[in-house]
XYZ file of C-alpha atoms in Angstrom:
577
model
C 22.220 -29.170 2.311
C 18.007 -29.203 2.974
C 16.315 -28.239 -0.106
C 12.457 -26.967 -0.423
C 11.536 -26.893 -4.113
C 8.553 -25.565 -5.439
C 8.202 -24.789 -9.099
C 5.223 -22.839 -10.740
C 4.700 -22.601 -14.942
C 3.409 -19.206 -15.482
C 1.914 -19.420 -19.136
C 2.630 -16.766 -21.315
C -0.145 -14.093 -20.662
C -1.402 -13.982 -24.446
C -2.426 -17.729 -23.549
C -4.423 -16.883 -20.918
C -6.287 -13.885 -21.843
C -5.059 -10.264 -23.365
C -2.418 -8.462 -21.110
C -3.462 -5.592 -19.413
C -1.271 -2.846 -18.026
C -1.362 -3.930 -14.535
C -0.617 -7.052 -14.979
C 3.219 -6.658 -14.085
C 3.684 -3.036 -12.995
C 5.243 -1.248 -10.538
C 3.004 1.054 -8.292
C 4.698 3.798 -6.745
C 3.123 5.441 -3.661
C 3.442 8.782 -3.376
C 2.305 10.873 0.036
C 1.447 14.047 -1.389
C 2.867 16.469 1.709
C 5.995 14.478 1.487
C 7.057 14.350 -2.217
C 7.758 17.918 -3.354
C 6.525 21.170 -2.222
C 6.222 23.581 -5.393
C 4.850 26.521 -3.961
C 7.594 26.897 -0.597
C 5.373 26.478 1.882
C 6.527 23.563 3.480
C 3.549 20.853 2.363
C 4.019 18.797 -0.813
C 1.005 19.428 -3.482
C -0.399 17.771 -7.030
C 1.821 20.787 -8.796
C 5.179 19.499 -7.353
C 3.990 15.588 -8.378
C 3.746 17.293 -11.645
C 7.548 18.359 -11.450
C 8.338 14.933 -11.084
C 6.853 13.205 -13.562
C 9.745 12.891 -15.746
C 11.827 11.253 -12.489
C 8.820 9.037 -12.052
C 8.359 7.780 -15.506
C 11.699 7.945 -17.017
C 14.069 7.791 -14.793
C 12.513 5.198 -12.303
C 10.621 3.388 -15.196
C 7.930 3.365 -12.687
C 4.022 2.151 -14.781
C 1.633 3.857 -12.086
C 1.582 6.279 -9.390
C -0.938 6.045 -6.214
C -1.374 9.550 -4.436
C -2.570 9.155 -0.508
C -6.031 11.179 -0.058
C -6.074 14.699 -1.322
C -9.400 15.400 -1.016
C -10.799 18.572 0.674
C -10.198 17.995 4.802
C -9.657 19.662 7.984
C -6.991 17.121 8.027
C -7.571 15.533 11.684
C -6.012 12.399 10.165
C -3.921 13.885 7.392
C -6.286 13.592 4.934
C -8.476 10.810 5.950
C -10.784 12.688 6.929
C -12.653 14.026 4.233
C -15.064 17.491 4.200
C -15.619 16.608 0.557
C -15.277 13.950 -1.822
C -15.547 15.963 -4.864
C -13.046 18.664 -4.017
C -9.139 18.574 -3.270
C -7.587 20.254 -0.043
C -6.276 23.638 -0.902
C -2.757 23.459 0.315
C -2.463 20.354 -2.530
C -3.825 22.426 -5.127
C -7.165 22.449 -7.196
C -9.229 20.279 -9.141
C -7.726 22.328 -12.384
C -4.384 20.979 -10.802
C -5.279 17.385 -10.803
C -7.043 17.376 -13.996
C -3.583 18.735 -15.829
C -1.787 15.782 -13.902
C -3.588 13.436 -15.059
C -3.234 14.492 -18.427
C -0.150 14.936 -18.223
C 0.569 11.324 -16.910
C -1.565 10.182 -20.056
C 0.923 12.178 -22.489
C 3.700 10.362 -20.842
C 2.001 6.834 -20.490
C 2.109 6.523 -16.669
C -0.903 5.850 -14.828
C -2.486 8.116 -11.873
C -4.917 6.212 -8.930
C -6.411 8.118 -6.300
C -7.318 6.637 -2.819
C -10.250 5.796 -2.285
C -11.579 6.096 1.298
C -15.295 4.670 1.975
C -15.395 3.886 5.306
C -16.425 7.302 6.707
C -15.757 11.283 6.218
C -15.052 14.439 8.141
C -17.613 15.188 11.268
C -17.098 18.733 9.302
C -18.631 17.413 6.010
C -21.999 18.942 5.194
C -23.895 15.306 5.047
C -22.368 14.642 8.500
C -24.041 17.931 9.978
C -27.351 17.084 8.213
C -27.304 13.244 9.673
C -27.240 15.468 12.686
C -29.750 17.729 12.246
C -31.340 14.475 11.504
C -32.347 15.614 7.928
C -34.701 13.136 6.537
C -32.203 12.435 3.972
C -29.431 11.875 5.860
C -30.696 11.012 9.631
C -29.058 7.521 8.668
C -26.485 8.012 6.527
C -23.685 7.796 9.222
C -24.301 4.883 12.277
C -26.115 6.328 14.826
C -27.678 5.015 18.290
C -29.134 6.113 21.597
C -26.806 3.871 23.738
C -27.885 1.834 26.807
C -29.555 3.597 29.761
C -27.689 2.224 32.945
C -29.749 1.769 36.154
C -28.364 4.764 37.781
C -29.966 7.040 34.796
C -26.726 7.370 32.679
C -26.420 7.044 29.575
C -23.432 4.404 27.845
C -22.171 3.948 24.637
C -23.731 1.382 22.826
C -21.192 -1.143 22.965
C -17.751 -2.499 23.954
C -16.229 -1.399 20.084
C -13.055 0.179 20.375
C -11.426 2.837 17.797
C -8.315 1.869 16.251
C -7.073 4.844 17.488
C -7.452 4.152 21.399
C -10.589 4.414 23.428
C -14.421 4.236 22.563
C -15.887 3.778 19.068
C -18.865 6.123 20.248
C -18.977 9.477 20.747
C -21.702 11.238 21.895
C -23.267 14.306 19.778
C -25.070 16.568 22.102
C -27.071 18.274 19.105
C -28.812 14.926 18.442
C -28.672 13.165 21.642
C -26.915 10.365 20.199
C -24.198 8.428 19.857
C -22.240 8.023 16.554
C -19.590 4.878 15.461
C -16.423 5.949 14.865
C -13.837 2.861 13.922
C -10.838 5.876 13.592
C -10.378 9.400 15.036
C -13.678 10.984 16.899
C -13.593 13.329 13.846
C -14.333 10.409 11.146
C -17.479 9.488 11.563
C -18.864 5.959 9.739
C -20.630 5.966 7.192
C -23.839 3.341 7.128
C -23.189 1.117 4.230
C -26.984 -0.122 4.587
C -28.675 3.065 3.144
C -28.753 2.690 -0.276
C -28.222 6.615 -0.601
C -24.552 6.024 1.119
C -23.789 2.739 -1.807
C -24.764 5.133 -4.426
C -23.007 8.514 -3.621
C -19.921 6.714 -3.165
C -19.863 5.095 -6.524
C -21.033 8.673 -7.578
C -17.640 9.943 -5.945
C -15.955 7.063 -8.103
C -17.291 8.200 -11.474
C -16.384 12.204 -10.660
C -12.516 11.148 -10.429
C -13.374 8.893 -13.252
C -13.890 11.435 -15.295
C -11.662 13.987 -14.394
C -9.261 11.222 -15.960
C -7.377 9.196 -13.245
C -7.067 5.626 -14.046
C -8.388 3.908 -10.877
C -8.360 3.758 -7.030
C -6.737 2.297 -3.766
C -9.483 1.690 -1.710
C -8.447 2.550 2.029
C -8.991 0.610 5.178
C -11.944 -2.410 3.756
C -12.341 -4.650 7.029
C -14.321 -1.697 8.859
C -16.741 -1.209 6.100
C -19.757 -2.856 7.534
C -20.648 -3.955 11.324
C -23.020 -6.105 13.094
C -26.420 -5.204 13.004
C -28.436 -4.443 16.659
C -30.082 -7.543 18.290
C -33.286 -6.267 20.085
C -32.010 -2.857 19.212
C -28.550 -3.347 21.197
C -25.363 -3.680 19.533
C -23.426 -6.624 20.471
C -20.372 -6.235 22.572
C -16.976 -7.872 21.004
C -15.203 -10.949 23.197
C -11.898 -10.041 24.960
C -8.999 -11.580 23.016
C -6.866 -11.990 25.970
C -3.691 -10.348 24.310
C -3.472 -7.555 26.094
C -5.281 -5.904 29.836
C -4.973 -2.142 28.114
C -9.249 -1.861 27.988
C -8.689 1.201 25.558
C -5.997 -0.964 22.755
C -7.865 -1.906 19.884
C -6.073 -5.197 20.358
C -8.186 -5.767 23.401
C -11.638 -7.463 21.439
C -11.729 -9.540 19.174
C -13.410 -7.543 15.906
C -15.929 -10.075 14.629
C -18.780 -7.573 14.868
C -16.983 -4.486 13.115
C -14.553 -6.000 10.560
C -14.436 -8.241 7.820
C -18.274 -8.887 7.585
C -19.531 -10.123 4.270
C -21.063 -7.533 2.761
C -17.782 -5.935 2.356
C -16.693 -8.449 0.070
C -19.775 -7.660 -1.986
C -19.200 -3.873 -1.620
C -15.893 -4.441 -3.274
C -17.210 -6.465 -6.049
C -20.400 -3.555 -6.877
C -17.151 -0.697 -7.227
C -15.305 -3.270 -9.479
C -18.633 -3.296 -11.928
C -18.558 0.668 -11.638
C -15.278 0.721 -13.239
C -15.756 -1.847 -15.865
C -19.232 -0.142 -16.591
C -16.718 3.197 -17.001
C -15.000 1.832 -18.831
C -16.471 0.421 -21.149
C -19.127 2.983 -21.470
C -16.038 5.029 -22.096
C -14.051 3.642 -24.047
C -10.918 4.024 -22.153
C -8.146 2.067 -21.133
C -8.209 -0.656 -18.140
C -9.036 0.825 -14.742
C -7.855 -0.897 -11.906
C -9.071 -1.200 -8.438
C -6.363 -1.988 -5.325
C -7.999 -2.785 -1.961
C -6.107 -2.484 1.279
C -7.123 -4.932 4.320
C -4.748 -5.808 6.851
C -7.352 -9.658 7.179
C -6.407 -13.105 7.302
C -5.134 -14.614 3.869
C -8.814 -16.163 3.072
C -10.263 -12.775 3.174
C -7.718 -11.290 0.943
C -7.956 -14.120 -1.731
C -11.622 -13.313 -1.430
C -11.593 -9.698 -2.340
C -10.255 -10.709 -6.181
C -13.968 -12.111 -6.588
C -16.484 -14.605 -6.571
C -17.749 -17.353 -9.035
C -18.649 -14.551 -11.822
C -18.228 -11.892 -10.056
C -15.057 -9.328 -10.254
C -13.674 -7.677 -7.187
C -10.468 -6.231 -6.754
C -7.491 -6.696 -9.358
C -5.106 -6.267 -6.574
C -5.839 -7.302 -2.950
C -2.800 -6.071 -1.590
C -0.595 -9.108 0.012
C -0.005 -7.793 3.374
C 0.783 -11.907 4.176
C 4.247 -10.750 3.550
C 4.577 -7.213 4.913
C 3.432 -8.767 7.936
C 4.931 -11.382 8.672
C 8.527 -10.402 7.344
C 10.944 -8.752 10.701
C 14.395 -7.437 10.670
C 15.481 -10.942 11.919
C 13.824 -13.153 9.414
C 15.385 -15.675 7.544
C 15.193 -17.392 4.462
C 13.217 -19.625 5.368
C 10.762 -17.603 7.091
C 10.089 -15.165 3.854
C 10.115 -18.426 1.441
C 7.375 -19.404 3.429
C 5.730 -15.721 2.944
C 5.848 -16.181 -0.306
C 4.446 -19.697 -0.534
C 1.506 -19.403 1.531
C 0.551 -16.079 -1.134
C 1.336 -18.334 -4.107
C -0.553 -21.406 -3.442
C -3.487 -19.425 -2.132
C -3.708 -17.568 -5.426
C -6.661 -18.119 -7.730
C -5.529 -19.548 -10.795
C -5.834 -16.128 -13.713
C -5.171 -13.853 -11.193
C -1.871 -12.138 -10.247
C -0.158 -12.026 -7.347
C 1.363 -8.428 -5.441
C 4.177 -7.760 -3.128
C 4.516 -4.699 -0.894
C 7.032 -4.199 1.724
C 6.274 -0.845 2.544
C 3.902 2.057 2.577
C 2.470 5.175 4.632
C 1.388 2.832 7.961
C 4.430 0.994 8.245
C 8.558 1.988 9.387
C 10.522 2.063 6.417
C 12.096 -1.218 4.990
C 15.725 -0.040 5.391
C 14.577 0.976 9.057
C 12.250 -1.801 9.614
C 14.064 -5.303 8.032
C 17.419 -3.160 8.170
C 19.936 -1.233 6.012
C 21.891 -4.644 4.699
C 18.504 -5.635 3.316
C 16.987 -2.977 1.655
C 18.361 -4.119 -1.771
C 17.541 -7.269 -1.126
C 13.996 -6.574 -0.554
C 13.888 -4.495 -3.689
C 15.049 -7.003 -5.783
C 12.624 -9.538 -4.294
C 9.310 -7.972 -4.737
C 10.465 -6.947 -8.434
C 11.440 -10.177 -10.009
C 8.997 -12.074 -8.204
C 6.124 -12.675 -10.670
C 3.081 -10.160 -10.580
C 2.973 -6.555 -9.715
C 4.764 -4.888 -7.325
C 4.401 -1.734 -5.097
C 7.041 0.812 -3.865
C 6.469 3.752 -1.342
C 8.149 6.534 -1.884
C 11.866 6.861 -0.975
C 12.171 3.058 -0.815
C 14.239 3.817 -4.304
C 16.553 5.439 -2.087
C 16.333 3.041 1.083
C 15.517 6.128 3.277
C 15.531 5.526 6.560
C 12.332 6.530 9.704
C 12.925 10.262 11.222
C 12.805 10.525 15.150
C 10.006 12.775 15.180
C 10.386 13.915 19.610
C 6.997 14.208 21.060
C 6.956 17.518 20.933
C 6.793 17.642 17.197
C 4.894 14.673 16.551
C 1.374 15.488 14.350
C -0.066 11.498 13.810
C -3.237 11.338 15.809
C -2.638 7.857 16.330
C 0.436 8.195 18.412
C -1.365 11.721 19.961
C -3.730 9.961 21.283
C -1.135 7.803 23.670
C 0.574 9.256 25.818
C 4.559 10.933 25.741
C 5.985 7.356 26.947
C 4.914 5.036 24.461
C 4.109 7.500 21.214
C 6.837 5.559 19.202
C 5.204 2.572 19.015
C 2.110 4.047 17.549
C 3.265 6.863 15.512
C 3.549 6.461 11.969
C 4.894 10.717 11.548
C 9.041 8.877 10.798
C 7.539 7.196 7.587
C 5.992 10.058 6.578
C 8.644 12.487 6.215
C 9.835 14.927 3.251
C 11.896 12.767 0.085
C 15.020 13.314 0.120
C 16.281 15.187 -3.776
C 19.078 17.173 -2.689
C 21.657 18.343 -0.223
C 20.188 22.049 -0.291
C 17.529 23.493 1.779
C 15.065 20.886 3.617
C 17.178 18.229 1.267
C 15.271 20.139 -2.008
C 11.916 19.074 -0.971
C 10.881 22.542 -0.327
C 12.793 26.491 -0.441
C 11.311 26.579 3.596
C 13.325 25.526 6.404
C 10.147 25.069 8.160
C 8.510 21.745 6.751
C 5.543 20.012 7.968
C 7.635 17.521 9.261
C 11.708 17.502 9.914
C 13.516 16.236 7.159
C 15.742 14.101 7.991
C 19.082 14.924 9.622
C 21.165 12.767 7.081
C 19.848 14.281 4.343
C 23.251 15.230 2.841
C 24.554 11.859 2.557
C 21.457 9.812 1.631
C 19.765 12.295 -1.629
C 18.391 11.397 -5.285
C 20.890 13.801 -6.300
C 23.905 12.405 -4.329
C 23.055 8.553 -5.084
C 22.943 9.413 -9.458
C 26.419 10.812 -9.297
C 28.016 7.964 -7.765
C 29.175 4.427 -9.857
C 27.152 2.432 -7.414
C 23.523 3.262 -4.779
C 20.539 1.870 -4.123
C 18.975 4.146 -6.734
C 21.351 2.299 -9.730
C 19.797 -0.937 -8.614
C 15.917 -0.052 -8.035
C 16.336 1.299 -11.814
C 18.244 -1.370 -13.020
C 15.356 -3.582 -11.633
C 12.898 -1.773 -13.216
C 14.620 -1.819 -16.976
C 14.558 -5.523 -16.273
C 10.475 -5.746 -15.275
C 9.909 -4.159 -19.008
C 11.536 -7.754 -19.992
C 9.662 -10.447 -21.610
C 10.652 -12.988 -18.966
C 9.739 -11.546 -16.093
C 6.182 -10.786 -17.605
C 5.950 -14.314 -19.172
C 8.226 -16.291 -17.810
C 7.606 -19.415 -15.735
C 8.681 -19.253 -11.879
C 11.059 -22.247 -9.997
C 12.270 -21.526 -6.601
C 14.157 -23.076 -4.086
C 14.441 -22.911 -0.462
C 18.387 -23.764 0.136
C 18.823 -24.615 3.877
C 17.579 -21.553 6.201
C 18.934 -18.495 4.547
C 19.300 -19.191 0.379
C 16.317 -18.698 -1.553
C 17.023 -19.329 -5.314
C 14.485 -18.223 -8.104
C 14.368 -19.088 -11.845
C 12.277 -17.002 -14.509
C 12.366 -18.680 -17.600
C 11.068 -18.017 -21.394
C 12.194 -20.165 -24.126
C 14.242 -18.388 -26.558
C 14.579 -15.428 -24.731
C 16.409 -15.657 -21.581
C 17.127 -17.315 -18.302
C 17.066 -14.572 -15.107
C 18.136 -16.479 -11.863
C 17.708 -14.498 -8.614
C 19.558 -15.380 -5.243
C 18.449 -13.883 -2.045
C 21.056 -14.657 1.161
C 19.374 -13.568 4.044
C 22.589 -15.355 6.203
C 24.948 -13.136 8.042
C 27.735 -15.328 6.119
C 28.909 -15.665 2.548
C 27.109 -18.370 1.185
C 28.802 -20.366 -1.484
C 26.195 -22.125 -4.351
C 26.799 -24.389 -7.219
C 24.042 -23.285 -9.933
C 24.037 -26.253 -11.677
C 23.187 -28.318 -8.159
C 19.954 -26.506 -8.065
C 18.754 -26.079 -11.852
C 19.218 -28.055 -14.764
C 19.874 -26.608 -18.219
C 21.107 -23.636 -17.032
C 22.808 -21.033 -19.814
C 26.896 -21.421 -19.809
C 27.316 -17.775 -18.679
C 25.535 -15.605 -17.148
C 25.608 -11.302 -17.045
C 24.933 -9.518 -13.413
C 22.079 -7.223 -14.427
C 22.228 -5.742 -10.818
C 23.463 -6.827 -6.985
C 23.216 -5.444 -3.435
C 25.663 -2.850 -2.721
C 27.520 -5.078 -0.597
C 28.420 -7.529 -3.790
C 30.674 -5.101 -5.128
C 29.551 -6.531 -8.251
C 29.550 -4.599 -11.577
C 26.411 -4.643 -13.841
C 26.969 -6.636 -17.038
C 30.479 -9.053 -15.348
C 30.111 -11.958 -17.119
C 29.902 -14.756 -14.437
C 30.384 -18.510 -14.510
C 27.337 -20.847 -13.263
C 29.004 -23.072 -11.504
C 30.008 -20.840 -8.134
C 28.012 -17.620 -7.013
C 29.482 -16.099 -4.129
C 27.742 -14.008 -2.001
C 28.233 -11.720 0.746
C 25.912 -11.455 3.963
C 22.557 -10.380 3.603
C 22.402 -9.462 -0.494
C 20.271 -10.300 -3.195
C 21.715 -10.497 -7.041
C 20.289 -11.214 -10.226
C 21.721 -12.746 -13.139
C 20.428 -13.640 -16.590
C 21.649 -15.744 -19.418
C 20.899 -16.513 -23.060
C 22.631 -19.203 -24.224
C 21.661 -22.542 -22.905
C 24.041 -25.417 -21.572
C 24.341 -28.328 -23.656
């Protein structure tokens, strides 16, 4: 039997500094057409989140909730796309409806965080059709450019940049004679980070939410926040990357001119003194700041800060979401978590995510057999962790056909290969009930299918039964509110390809040991061949379905067996002598 061992002593958190309420939460993403539609016409709003805040807080035990954009937008990108910062889309509700949620979530101790998105806004919001009037003001507030003049008298974009949607980054707006960048749809123009009036209304747009009470923000798509500046008035053009001979793939350049500049980084770290300055100007309680960047591992380490400087508290660790398939092994997702570990600044925390609003599902996308598994990993592993809604439930992706497909960036391909792009079967209604559209909303007519299984995989349908995947997300989550997985320190072990073995320990609390079988087999383990000092007996706080285990069996340490492809956690209090 190979063994790996790597063994990290988390101090207790009152030695390092004071704890804050991030620290070791769970953040539960919550797309706000999806989660509950209060008023019956088919879209989810703030006043349905509202409805839920009981399941959310005290039935899931869940410490935060992160709402996808509901800002005021013609919705071109669901939301993305914003008409106005300061103002919510009407089918969602009203400010008045946000401002009751989030005091509501303060009554009840959960906290609310609103994306954030910087990068650019609606072509339909007022500054954009100023920039375009060129309005003194705003003639640069968005990235703007003539393009090159081609010896046959046409005009071209003004360089090789290609949207992550498909195609051109330019458009051309005939009102100004001009072309503008757009890194997303045509109907999201950038916004140019290098006018100071830009850096300052956004952080203006940070304080309004501030006060209306929400307790921080996920800040949306980072990488494409700055871009190259002209050479001789000429934007350079990006290098081929050689991965693929589709001109209009984003994959086809290699993005060092439009991503992951350095003055992002800084960006990042000017919001996180906004917040602090809030806060403390305030008097409230922590903010927090979560930055999304699908970058290398460097540039996510980076975005926690610099020397003095604060950036984000959580850089989310897509090193795992991204690198973790339906065929991985053991092995393979030790070494996900290693590489996040050991690149971790000392005082900060780490983050795992599996899952969220860009992604397939995890029961759909690493498979059925390992959606507890998953579960149980990112929420005994130490730090924070972050659930999309649904995930409670392992719901599964939605064959949206063609026909009924709404994500611009699958519209924008073609009826062949729409699948791979579209993102509309991880975005579909939660699943409460086996009534009408599975109790998501009294209409039949949703703004996307619920799901044709609805009857047998509901919220409603997995409580009444002795054993679901909704027992064992909750179970997990009584467990996180535990002493030793906020203090504890952190052993694992890599146990030939497909046994990973964990150990959170506090002295004089408990022992919690966690063993993840990613094999197709039972695996058979001797405990006491892989930790010393282990307790005599230990309880089963929860197990993949597939276990058939009971919470609180009393096992013996000696011999765990597990079947294929489960997770289980056990935890002890009396040590062996």
């Amino acid at each position: 039997m190979r063994s790996s061992i790597f063994t990290l002593l988390l101090l207790t958190v009152a030695a390092l500094a004071e704890e804050h309420w991030w620290q070791h939460a769970n953040f539960y993403q919550i797309y706000p057409r999806s989660f509950k539609d209060s008023d019956g016409d088919g879209i989810g709003d703030l006043r349905g989140v509202m409805e839920k805040i009981s399941y959310l807080k005290h039935e899931l035990g869940v410490d935060a909730i992160w709402l996808s954009p509901i800002f005021k937008s013609p919705m071109a990108d669901f939301g993305y796309d914003i008409s106005d910062f300061k103002d919510i889309y009407e089918k969602f509700g009203t400010i008045a409806d946000l401002e009751n949620l989030a005091a509501e979530c303060k009554k009840q101790n959960l906290k609310l965080v609103l994306d954030f998105v910087p990068n650019h806004s609606s072509d339909e919001h007022e500054f954009f059709k100023k920039s375009e009037d060129r309005d003194p003001d705003y003639a640069d507030y968005y990235v703007w450019h003539p393009g090159k003049l081609l010896p046959n008298g046409t005009r071209a974009p003004p360089s090789n940049w290609i949207s992550e949607f498909r195609g051109s980054a330019w458009k051309w707006s005939e009102k100004r004679q001009e072309y503008y960048l757009h890194q997303f749809v045509a109907k999201q123009p950038d916004l140019n980070y290098r006018n100071e009036k830009v850096v300052n209304d956004m952080k203006d747009v940070l304080r309004f939410w501030l006060e209306k009470g929400v307790d921080g923000f996920r800040v949306d798509a980072l990488p494409y926040l700055f871009e190259s500046l002209p050479v001789d008035g000429v934007y350079p053009d990006e290098e081929k990357s050689g991965i693929t001979d589709d001109v209009d793939n984003p994959a086809y350049l290699i993005h060092n001119h439009t991503r992951d500049l350095d003055e992002t980084f800084d960006m990042v770290y000017q919001w996180r003194a906004v917040l602090e300055e809030f806060r403390k100007t305030h008097k409230t309680d922590d903010l927090v700041l979560l930055t999304e960047a699908y970058t290398s591992l460097n540039n996510i380490i980076r975005f926690y800060g610099s020397g003095e400087r604060e950036g984000s508290h959580i850089p989310f660790n897509f090193e795992v979401l991204s690198n973790t398939f339906k065929e991985s092994t053991g092995k393979d997702f030790y070494d996900n978590i290693m590489r996040f570990m050991q690149a971790l600044p000392s005082n900060r925390f780490a983050n795992w995510v599996l899952g969220n609003h860009d992604n397939k599902r995890i029961a759909s996308r690493l498979g059925v057999d390992r959606a507890d598994l998953y579960n149980i990993a990112i929420n005994t592993l130490p730090g924070i962790a972050v659930t999309y809604y649904g995930e409670e439930l392992a719901m599964e992706d939605v064959y949206i056909p063609w026909s009924k497909t709404v994500d611009p960036a699958a519209c924008n391909s073609n009826p062949k290969d729409f699948l791979i792009y579209s993102r509309d079967p991880a975005r579909t209604p939660f699943q409460w009930d086996d009534s009408v559209s599975a109790g998501f909303s009294t209409s039949d007519n949703t703004w996307l299918p619920v799901s044709p299984n609805f009857k047998k995989l509901n919220y409603k349908l997995q409580l009444s039964v002795p054993r679901s995947h909704l027992k064992i997300f909750k179970s997990l989550l009584r467990l996180r509110k535990q002493r030793t997985l906020r203090e504890g320190s952190f052993n694992i072990k890599l146990i030939g390809e497909n046994l990973i073995v964990y150990k959170r320990e506090l002295p004089e609390v408990s022992t919690i040991v966690v063993i993840l079988n990613f094999a197709k087999a039972t695996q058979n383990i001797n405990l006491t061949t892989v930790f010393t000092g282990l307790p005599l007996r230990f309880e089963v706080i929860t197990s993949s379905l597939q276990t058939n285990y009971v919470d609180g069996t009393i096992v013996d340490r000696d011999i765990v067996i597990l079947p294929a492809e489960a997770g289980i956690v056990l935890e002890g209090s009396v040590k062996y002598e």
